[in-house]
XYZ file of C-alpha atoms in Angstrom:
659
model
C -18.672 -38.422 11.308
C -21.529 -36.663 12.326
C -24.165 -38.287 9.899
C -22.776 -41.750 10.874
C -23.293 -40.685 14.905
C -26.814 -39.611 14.103
C -27.930 -42.843 12.883
C -25.959 -44.570 16.017
C -28.226 -42.124 18.142
C -31.435 -43.346 16.177
C -30.557 -46.723 16.863
C -30.055 -45.764 20.378
C -33.533 -44.554 20.676
C -34.643 -48.177 20.182
C -33.528 -49.063 23.626
C -35.914 -46.844 25.598
C -39.147 -48.034 24.365
C -37.927 -51.531 24.157
C -36.831 -51.314 27.624
C -40.325 -49.662 28.736
C -41.881 -52.781 26.925
C -40.122 -54.669 29.170
C -41.204 -53.323 32.188
C -44.546 -52.929 31.570
C -45.061 -56.434 30.406
C -44.791 -57.504 34.236
C -48.640 -56.293 34.326
C -51.260 -57.863 32.507
C -52.587 -56.393 29.344
C -55.979 -54.649 29.126
C -58.215 -54.810 26.028
C -56.679 -55.063 22.775
C -52.908 -55.448 24.132
C -51.404 -52.053 23.911
C -47.801 -53.507 24.840
C -48.220 -55.619 21.316
C -49.100 -52.094 19.725
C -45.856 -50.597 21.415
C -43.630 -53.329 19.982
C -45.064 -53.159 16.664
C -44.144 -49.367 16.633
C -40.483 -50.479 17.799
C -40.618 -53.132 14.732
C -41.321 -50.341 12.468
C -38.637 -48.082 13.724
C -36.134 -51.014 13.129
C -37.463 -51.340 9.840
C -36.976 -47.576 8.840
C -33.829 -47.582 10.199
C -32.472 -50.403 8.361
C -33.562 -48.808 4.969
C -31.767 -45.381 6.119
C -28.707 -47.348 6.966
C -28.591 -49.086 3.347
C -29.062 -45.815 2.031
C -26.408 -43.910 3.848
C -24.010 -46.649 3.333
C -24.321 -46.012 -0.563
C -23.990 -42.511 -0.214
C -20.851 -42.864 1.624
C -19.528 -45.758 -0.325
C -17.031 -43.825 -2.730
C -16.534 -40.488 -0.393
C -16.250 -42.235 3.100
C -15.314 -45.886 2.453
C -14.247 -46.608 6.039
C -17.774 -45.345 7.503
C -19.298 -47.024 5.086
C -17.884 -50.176 6.070
C -18.679 -49.765 9.568
C -22.218 -49.338 8.438
C -22.280 -52.347 6.667
C -20.710 -54.561 9.488
C -23.391 -53.059 11.728
C -26.200 -54.095 8.992
C -24.886 -57.309 8.629
C -24.744 -58.034 12.263
C -28.026 -56.778 12.369
C -29.488 -59.435 9.759
C -27.132 -62.412 11.608
C -29.016 -61.593 14.764
C -32.375 -61.694 13.088
C -33.642 -58.654 15.300
C -36.401 -57.666 12.924
C -37.717 -61.419 12.901
C -37.536 -61.452 16.678
C -39.305 -58.368 16.989
C -42.252 -59.591 15.290
C -42.007 -62.804 17.399
C -42.261 -60.869 20.390
C -45.199 -58.781 19.186
C -47.124 -62.206 18.791
C -46.259 -63.388 21.940
C -47.550 -60.155 23.612
C -50.771 -60.677 21.792
C -51.287 -64.006 23.124
C -50.505 -62.822 26.581
C -47.375 -64.799 26.984
C -45.697 -62.138 28.737
C -42.732 -64.159 30.588
C -41.480 -65.754 27.072
C -42.181 -62.105 25.608
C -40.081 -60.364 28.222
C -37.035 -62.604 27.796
C -37.028 -62.100 24.237
C -36.993 -58.392 24.682
C -34.129 -58.618 27.056
C -32.290 -60.762 24.565
C -32.919 -58.081 21.906
C -32.047 -55.118 24.042
C -28.447 -56.882 24.237
C -28.119 -57.251 20.785
C -29.062 -53.683 19.981
C -26.510 -52.297 22.363
C -23.998 -54.853 20.528
C -24.790 -53.064 17.106
C -24.380 -49.794 18.976
C -20.963 -50.629 19.952
C -19.866 -51.712 16.581
C -21.413 -48.673 14.873
C -20.192 -45.665 17.285
C -17.354 -46.642 19.237
C -18.653 -43.200 20.605
C -16.701 -42.968 23.854
C -13.515 -43.955 22.055
C -13.991 -41.248 19.227
C -14.695 -38.610 21.902
C -11.762 -39.340 23.843
C -9.379 -39.394 21.097
C -10.668 -35.789 19.909
C -10.265 -34.747 23.552
C -6.805 -35.933 24.110
C -5.825 -34.335 20.949
C -7.270 -31.005 21.821
C -5.603 -31.153 24.933
C -2.167 -32.265 23.731
C -2.377 -29.325 21.086
C -3.381 -26.758 23.502
C -0.344 -27.609 25.830
C 2.000 -27.871 22.866
C 0.803 -24.312 21.864
C 1.590 -22.895 25.440
C 4.997 -24.408 25.087
C 5.665 -22.907 21.798
C 4.439 -19.366 22.937
C 6.887 -19.551 25.655
C 9.712 -20.596 23.223
C 8.793 -17.604 20.742
C 9.261 -15.508 24.012
C 12.509 -16.914 25.007
C 13.889 -16.845 21.486
C 12.776 -13.155 20.821
C 14.885 -12.322 24.101
C 17.731 -14.270 22.765
C 17.600 -12.251 19.671
C 17.136 -9.262 20.870
C 20.434 -9.591 23.106
C 22.583 -10.645 19.889
C 21.222 -7.553 17.915
C 22.725 -5.418 21.089
C 25.831 -7.340 20.854
C 26.247 -7.149 17.194
C 26.148 -3.339 17.098
C 27.068 -1.744 20.611
C 27.508 1.422 19.573
C 23.981 1.535 17.896
C 22.562 -0.277 21.199
C 24.355 2.203 23.505
C 23.338 5.087 21.389
C 19.569 3.989 21.505
C 19.840 3.567 25.287
C 21.141 7.143 25.794
C 18.476 8.717 23.787
C 15.902 7.093 25.776
C 17.694 8.035 28.964
C 17.491 11.638 27.897
C 13.870 11.535 26.952
C 13.104 10.013 30.235
C 15.166 12.493 32.241
C 12.977 15.198 30.719
C 9.922 13.256 31.318
C 11.039 12.959 35.042
C 11.624 16.794 35.336
C 8.264 17.363 33.658
C 6.620 15.172 35.996
C 7.988 16.963 39.023
C 6.810 20.051 37.695
C 3.165 18.681 37.428
C 3.523 17.466 41.023
C 4.347 21.005 42.109
C 1.861 22.798 40.138
C -0.651 20.459 41.521
C 0.376 21.660 45.097
C -0.199 25.005 44.271
C -3.412 24.595 42.241
C -5.066 22.574 45.270
C -5.921 25.747 47.091
C -7.816 27.460 43.842
C -10.271 24.265 43.903
C -11.514 22.324 40.985
C -10.895 25.014 38.061
C -7.356 25.299 38.932
C -6.710 21.335 39.134
C -8.433 20.992 35.956
C -5.709 22.964 33.943
C -3.204 20.393 35.420
C -4.561 17.720 33.808
C -3.872 18.569 30.542
C -0.199 18.986 31.650
C -0.161 15.779 33.266
C -1.619 14.383 29.977
C 1.434 15.774 27.878
C 4.218 14.524 30.257
C 1.891 11.095 29.770
C 2.232 11.374 26.104
C 6.030 11.625 26.456
C 6.187 8.422 28.498
C 4.196 6.805 25.802
C 6.479 7.615 22.818
C 9.559 6.562 25.127
C 7.575 3.107 25.706
C 6.624 2.928 21.992
C 10.234 3.146 20.981
C 11.266 0.190 23.352
C 8.634 -1.886 21.984
C 9.559 -1.072 18.407
C 13.476 -1.886 18.949
C 12.177 -5.237 20.712
C 10.640 -6.271 17.394
C 7.099 -5.340 18.096
C 5.443 -3.959 14.729
C 3.811 -0.984 16.889
C 4.233 0.148 20.326
C 2.052 -0.511 22.950
C 0.286 2.876 22.995
C 0.182 3.211 19.296
C -3.159 2.850 17.472
C -4.477 2.329 13.780
C -6.683 5.473 14.245
C -5.799 8.446 16.530
C -7.485 8.379 19.863
C -7.547 10.419 23.162
C -6.658 7.875 25.524
C -4.164 4.878 24.940
C -5.694 1.342 24.301
C -7.077 -0.452 27.577
C -7.036 3.010 29.773
C -9.827 3.670 32.173
C -11.955 6.715 31.412
C -10.951 9.598 33.829
C -12.000 8.860 37.363
C -12.663 5.512 36.905
C -10.551 2.466 38.427
C -7.756 1.291 36.026
C -8.493 -2.315 34.538
C -6.469 -5.149 35.093
C -4.105 -5.463 31.786
C -0.889 -6.858 30.767
C 2.016 -4.209 31.103
C 3.910 -3.570 27.928
C 6.574 -6.718 27.397
C 4.375 -9.126 29.511
C 2.381 -11.767 27.870
C -1.459 -11.423 29.073
C -2.337 -14.672 31.276
C -5.586 -16.200 30.375
C -7.519 -19.164 31.276
C -6.791 -22.583 30.176
C -8.484 -23.476 26.665
C -11.381 -25.836 26.102
C -12.818 -27.029 23.094
C -15.731 -24.569 23.766
C -13.308 -21.684 24.069
C -12.393 -19.012 21.554
C -8.702 -19.201 19.937
C -6.118 -16.729 20.831
C -5.225 -15.284 17.362
C -2.021 -13.726 16.492
C -0.675 -13.930 20.173
C 2.889 -14.812 18.997
C 4.508 -12.017 17.821
C 3.515 -9.883 21.074
C 5.059 -12.521 23.336
C 8.725 -11.617 24.206
C 10.411 -10.779 27.651
C 10.339 -7.145 28.935
C 13.054 -4.770 28.207
C 14.572 -2.830 30.738
C 12.671 -0.105 31.995
C 9.626 -1.455 30.228
C 7.569 -2.763 32.995
C 7.844 0.334 35.354
C 7.141 2.650 32.548
C 4.051 1.031 31.857
C 3.075 1.536 35.643
C 4.199 5.001 35.442
C 1.941 5.712 32.488
C -1.218 3.892 34.354
C -0.453 6.218 37.068
C -0.600 9.265 35.020
C -3.754 8.526 33.630
C -5.413 7.882 36.890
C -3.815 11.168 37.989
C -5.505 13.062 34.856
C -9.061 11.748 35.919
C -8.728 12.865 39.373
C -7.516 16.078 38.524
C -10.580 16.826 36.123
C -12.732 15.709 39.236
C -10.984 18.093 41.281
C -9.445 15.410 43.763
C -6.324 17.106 44.314
C -4.802 15.240 47.048
C -5.690 11.860 45.559
C -4.202 13.134 42.022
C -1.012 14.068 43.756
C -0.528 10.589 45.262
C -0.749 8.885 41.856
C 1.464 11.603 40.452
C 4.128 10.907 43.044
C 3.598 7.142 42.251
C 4.243 7.708 38.884
C 7.287 9.635 39.388
C 8.820 6.816 41.077
C 8.353 4.325 38.602
C 9.653 6.800 36.070
C 12.884 6.942 38.168
C 12.857 3.083 38.479
C 12.683 2.888 34.687
C 15.667 5.307 34.155
C 17.496 3.231 36.814
C 16.916 -0.042 34.672
C 18.022 2.120 31.254
C 21.242 2.897 33.218
C 21.988 -0.527 34.292
C 21.363 -1.990 31.007
C 23.627 0.663 29.371
C 26.579 -0.143 31.639
C 26.025 -3.665 31.359
C 26.284 -3.444 27.448
C 29.384 -1.158 27.628
C 31.238 -3.620 29.756
C 30.641 -6.980 28.321
C 33.287 -9.286 29.012
C 34.371 -11.881 26.411
C 32.697 -14.575 28.318
C 29.497 -13.199 27.723
C 29.159 -15.053 24.175
C 29.304 -18.179 25.995
C 26.654 -17.414 28.357
C 24.606 -16.281 25.536
C 25.127 -19.510 23.760
C 24.247 -21.511 26.951
C 20.856 -20.010 27.216
C 20.430 -20.644 23.107
C 21.489 -24.203 24.195
C 18.571 -24.470 26.641
C 16.054 -23.156 24.416
C 17.234 -25.407 21.844
C 16.744 -28.319 24.167
C 13.174 -27.410 25.088
C 12.366 -27.371 21.392
C 13.925 -30.725 21.159
C 11.853 -32.013 24.174
C 8.799 -30.641 22.070
C 9.618 -32.238 18.970
C 10.130 -35.613 20.785
C 6.699 -35.273 22.167
C 5.401 -34.892 18.792
C 6.939 -37.701 17.320
C 5.564 -40.047 20.223
C 2.274 -38.729 19.628
C 2.657 -39.199 15.901
C 3.887 -42.946 16.611
C 1.006 -43.797 18.920
C -1.534 -41.988 16.257
C 0.045 -44.383 13.490
C -0.620 -47.431 15.571
C -4.020 -46.971 15.889
C -6.812 -48.017 13.191
C -6.629 -45.210 10.368
C -3.245 -43.818 11.479
C -0.890 -42.795 8.860
C 2.746 -42.959 8.605
C 5.127 -40.202 8.034
C 7.533 -40.083 5.080
C 10.293 -41.131 7.169
C 8.153 -43.850 9.011
C 8.297 -41.981 12.513
C 4.774 -41.779 12.546
C 1.999 -39.631 11.552
C 3.292 -35.958 11.188
C 1.823 -33.751 13.808
C 0.630 -30.039 13.331
C 3.818 -27.913 13.735
C 6.131 -30.536 13.897
C 8.051 -29.804 10.691
C 8.166 -26.228 11.614
C 9.629 -27.004 15.415
C 12.178 -29.283 13.860
C 13.423 -26.402 11.504
C 13.367 -23.998 14.389
C 15.482 -26.442 16.410
C 18.039 -26.804 13.423
C 18.189 -22.572 13.488
C 18.416 -22.645 17.165
C 21.586 -25.023 16.806
C 23.337 -22.932 14.262
C 22.577 -19.617 16.110
C 24.204 -21.314 19.184
C 27.302 -22.133 16.920
C 27.292 -18.589 15.732
C 27.462 -17.187 19.275
C 30.341 -19.260 20.542
C 32.155 -17.952 17.334
C 31.522 -14.525 18.413
C 29.408 -13.839 15.343
C 26.347 -12.280 16.806
C 24.819 -11.107 13.447
C 24.994 -14.282 12.011
C 23.458 -15.809 15.497
C 20.522 -12.826 15.204
C 19.780 -14.275 11.605
C 19.241 -17.647 12.484
C 17.382 -16.676 15.869
C 14.956 -14.596 13.457
C 14.410 -17.846 11.271
C 13.696 -19.890 14.171
C 11.264 -17.651 15.504
C 9.372 -17.410 12.065
C 9.216 -21.223 12.005
C 7.746 -21.201 15.646
C 4.991 -18.726 14.599
C 4.222 -20.880 11.711
C 3.973 -24.114 13.821
C 1.870 -21.940 16.360
C -0.514 -21.021 13.254
C -0.844 -24.703 12.215
C -1.519 -25.744 15.668
C -4.462 -23.114 16.050
C -5.752 -24.048 12.798
C -6.196 -27.861 13.886
C -7.516 -26.482 17.438
C -10.047 -24.511 15.462
C -11.355 -27.906 13.196
C -11.265 -29.586 16.579
C -13.645 -27.248 18.074
C -15.722 -27.654 15.007
C -15.846 -31.243 15.284
C -16.802 -31.031 18.864
C -19.603 -28.871 18.139
C -20.899 -31.123 15.297
C -20.679 -34.187 17.891
C -22.519 -31.781 20.234
C -25.542 -31.412 18.076
C -25.517 -35.188 17.137
C -25.743 -35.996 20.483
C -28.129 -33.367 21.483
C -30.666 -34.415 18.496
C -30.434 -38.179 19.322
C -31.295 -37.030 23.459
C -34.224 -34.941 22.239
C -35.778 -37.592 19.887
C -35.777 -39.996 22.540
C -37.228 -37.714 24.965
C -39.667 -36.779 22.116
C -40.933 -40.506 21.939
C -40.823 -41.458 25.536
C -43.251 -37.741 25.887
C -45.405 -38.921 23.283
C -46.199 -42.384 25.026
C -46.819 -40.530 28.150
C -48.853 -37.957 26.691
C -51.212 -40.791 25.347
C -51.150 -42.603 28.561
C -52.375 -39.431 30.165
C -55.124 -39.075 27.674
C -56.274 -42.748 28.418
C -56.610 -42.090 32.083
C -58.555 -39.004 31.527
C -60.908 -40.815 29.063
C -61.386 -43.738 32.091
C -62.024 -40.845 34.656
C -64.532 -39.522 32.645
C -66.385 -42.799 31.883
C -66.018 -44.211 35.634
C -66.162 -41.115 37.402
C -62.766 -41.869 39.338
C -59.673 -43.884 38.825
C -59.261 -47.151 40.555
C -56.276 -47.800 42.732
C -54.325 -49.720 40.342
C -54.950 -46.993 37.593
C -53.635 -44.504 40.346
C -50.681 -46.462 40.706
C -50.030 -46.908 37.115
C -50.733 -42.939 36.731
C -47.622 -42.574 39.172
C -45.453 -44.507 36.992
C -46.241 -41.896 34.210
C -45.436 -39.127 36.635
C -42.015 -40.724 37.249
C -41.609 -41.121 33.577
C -41.886 -37.215 33.425
C -39.791 -36.666 36.132
C -37.065 -38.784 34.441
C -37.441 -36.927 31.354
C -36.919 -33.655 33.448
C -33.320 -35.098 34.429
C -32.589 -35.943 30.772
C -33.697 -32.465 29.986
C -31.194 -31.010 32.537
C -28.189 -33.302 30.730
C -28.871 -31.705 27.756
C -28.926 -28.006 29.182
C -25.560 -29.261 30.830
C -24.159 -29.786 27.317
C -25.369 -26.499 25.940
C -24.415 -24.434 29.037
C -20.735 -26.103 28.747
C -20.663 -25.140 25.220
C -21.566 -21.463 26.327
C -22.401 -19.848 22.701
C -26.160 -20.070 22.292
C -28.634 -17.261 23.555
C -32.189 -18.805 23.286
C -31.178 -22.530 22.986
C -30.315 -23.085 26.587
C -33.441 -20.912 27.725
C -36.060 -23.151 25.633
C -34.739 -26.376 27.346
C -34.679 -25.059 30.559
C -38.380 -24.313 29.980
C -38.816 -27.793 28.758
C -37.119 -29.070 31.799
C -39.429 -26.804 33.956
C -42.485 -27.945 32.103
C -41.654 -31.733 32.790
C -41.712 -30.890 36.075
C -44.977 -29.038 36.147
C -46.633 -31.828 34.537
C -44.888 -34.285 36.950
C -46.747 -32.078 39.796
C -50.070 -31.975 38.106
C -49.903 -36.296 37.806
C -48.944 -36.414 41.189
C -51.967 -34.754 42.191
C -54.160 -37.054 39.788
C -54.838 -34.152 37.553
C -55.130 -35.710 33.659
C -57.471 -33.101 32.511
C -57.141 -31.217 29.308
C -54.961 -28.605 30.628
C -52.286 -31.227 31.649
C -52.620 -32.920 28.248
C -51.893 -29.169 26.445
C -48.734 -28.780 28.589
C -47.580 -32.319 27.545
C -48.479 -31.645 23.935
C -46.682 -28.229 24.174
C -43.115 -30.291 25.220
C -43.920 -32.329 22.448
C -44.041 -29.102 20.011
C -41.160 -27.798 21.738
C -38.679 -30.920 21.628
C -39.690 -31.348 17.572
C -38.754 -27.512 17.234
C -35.593 -28.103 18.996
C -34.879 -31.222 16.663
C -35.681 -29.037 13.624
C -33.292 -26.440 14.919
C -30.439 -29.070 15.576
C -30.714 -30.569 12.156
C -30.531 -26.881 10.565
C -27.386 -26.232 12.705
C -25.644 -29.596 11.530
C -26.645 -28.952 7.942
C -25.164 -25.659 7.748
C -21.920 -26.981 9.467
C -21.359 -29.722 7.267
C -22.377 -27.641 4.141
C -20.252 -24.679 4.872
C -17.513 -26.183 6.823
C -17.503 -22.851 9.085
C -15.644 -22.903 12.375
C -14.690 -21.620 15.264
C -11.657 -19.618 16.581
C -9.613 -16.657 15.151
C -10.433 -13.215 16.023
C -14.082 -13.512 15.954
C -14.241 -16.486 18.710
C -16.124 -19.610 18.319
C -18.945 -19.878 16.182
C -22.249 -20.296 17.817
C -23.812 -23.945 18.450
C -26.941 -22.638 16.886
C -26.926 -20.123 14.081
C -28.903 -16.795 14.709
C -31.427 -18.024 12.171
C -32.374 -21.020 14.355
C -32.299 -19.461 17.627
C -34.474 -16.401 16.445
C -36.954 -19.296 15.055
C -36.968 -20.796 18.763
C -37.174 -17.586 20.066
C -40.386 -16.890 17.892
C -41.929 -20.140 19.019
C -41.048 -19.439 22.615
C -43.346 -16.499 22.429
C -45.960 -18.182 20.456
C -45.947 -21.180 23.333
C -46.725 -18.286 25.758
C -49.451 -17.079 24.015
C -51.183 -20.494 23.626
C -50.301 -21.599 27.250
C -52.233 -18.114 28.348
C -55.216 -19.165 26.469
C -54.990 -22.773 27.897
C -55.119 -20.990 31.753
C -57.941 -18.875 30.770
C -59.769 -22.222 29.410
C -58.751 -24.106 32.476
C -60.401 -21.330 34.848
C -63.872 -22.339 36.096
C -66.601 -20.034 35.064
C -67.047 -16.961 37.047
C -64.219 -18.175 39.928
C -60.668 -17.298 40.634
C -57.687 -19.377 39.434
C -56.866 -22.109 41.970
C -53.176 -22.153 43.357
C -51.883 -24.559 40.554
C -53.191 -22.300 37.931
C -51.823 -19.357 39.844
C -48.528 -20.712 39.940
C -48.546 -21.418 36.110
C -49.565 -17.961 35.120
C -46.677 -16.734 37.420
C -44.277 -19.183 35.256
C -45.787 -17.531 32.165
C -45.143 -14.226 33.133
C -41.395 -14.936 34.127
C -41.079 -16.530 30.694
C -42.291 -13.139 28.842
C -39.689 -11.190 30.693
C -37.049 -14.044 29.490
C -38.199 -13.477 25.746
C -37.575 -9.838 26.260
C -34.100 -10.264 27.755
C -33.344 -12.740 24.782
C -34.270 -10.633 22.353
C -32.058 -7.956 23.307
C -29.105 -10.699 23.683
C -29.619 -11.826 20.369
C -29.550 -8.191 18.783
C -26.516 -7.301 20.474
C -24.688 -10.741 19.077
C -25.578 -9.366 15.698
C -25.769 -11.490 12.393
């Protein structure tokens, strides 16, 4: 899709120069009809574009017949409309100074080119479809994560009921361990009270005792998590470490984090946001005692840091809070022990009812997936499923399988067979996690397609800006030549120069729109800064032209803008080629891949430094001999100083990001 979009954007580039000719045709041509020259340039662009269309159509003929067909339709329509021939006729009219007739012809051609764009791209529709699919899949992802958590809770309950003796024994073991931790915490509080009189040395010794109690609490929390189905406890790591994951260093504020058993909350995803990987296995309801136990561990960690700093009173407050949370956890464990020991016969019906509710939510999700598949198959290019129900959606089959397992689990619970129910619930969880994986893979693919579309749009925008800037640069040079020959510009010339200034301002607005796209993506370091510099340079040129300054320095700035745009176009082409050849996508544990590869960003960084060097020389050359810089050049020098600092900062960011 990216290649065909690029050609559509190239076709779109014909719109601006042709529109510019339409506007300028209201003024009488001077000399050798420059409007005719411009029109010939547009005509040559159309000829070149048609040749590329034919080449691309042939290359896509076998691999992508639908897109080749779209290209053929566009090309045939162009021949039917006789656009190239009509452009030649307009050129002749301009050379003959028949401006009214030429303008009408240009407007008609503009309308037809826009028609070709609609045939070729249907760009808005494609973007909307991708965005809608991304939002739909993101919502399904959240729903499946919620279902996984609910089903894990239901399975945990079935496991407890299926072997009450084991569940009660496990609870009793944790209760005893927690009671020991509570007594140890009380001793730490007493020792802290006594040590406060000794100062920082005495308190430092207590920090080790508090750390030992914290480890007892962590061991209980890890055991609870493992029995609930986690592969490892929340405070276990692959390699030994002094502090549990997520803890603050001694004396630092504790970071906001999810407590054991709680799913972390995050911002809503977008195509430019990184995918959450392996989130499903950690989504489950908190076990009895788990939340207050996690809070107690955080309080103990804070107390350790304050004890090491000699802040006895503050440490004691955290110790007391930790004790309260440990006692809360003990109360929840004892209540759970009592509940399991006295489960009434109707408990199975209640469990079955909860399972039915989860199954119904899963059925609703399946229905949404079927509706989306039916809508997709009703559109051009849609595929029907094997049963004719519509195009299969990512994860849909696994969701249906999970629904069947939930139905069987509900029946087993009503028959008071919790072991069989637990087995079916385990299957449902596995199917839901597989569905989640399929959805995450598709989301990663959509992110990649979104980036390709962004790259194509940006390339087209910069190509259009380059063409417009080249014309503005030529016009500026022509006005300077006239000034040198005649001494000063006439009023009509100054008015015409005002149009060039306005054009530079319009180009600055176009640069800002491109910058918004790049900032929205949020994965690049150098790219946005370079585009921001282009915008600022365009505004600088506008100010210079507003004062009728068309000298060598102004033209140098314009040439630098052209060079920068050419470098940006080259970088975008490199990024598209790399993504299309490797198929590298975002998502996964490493987050989203940058819009531009590091190699392209480094090249832009080097070019930015070279521009600073050239611009410094240009300022020096523009300085009158044995004179201070004027106000305008002083401002330009300050700009250069700021940009040098920006390059240093960008270099550090690139190095930190790594290869």
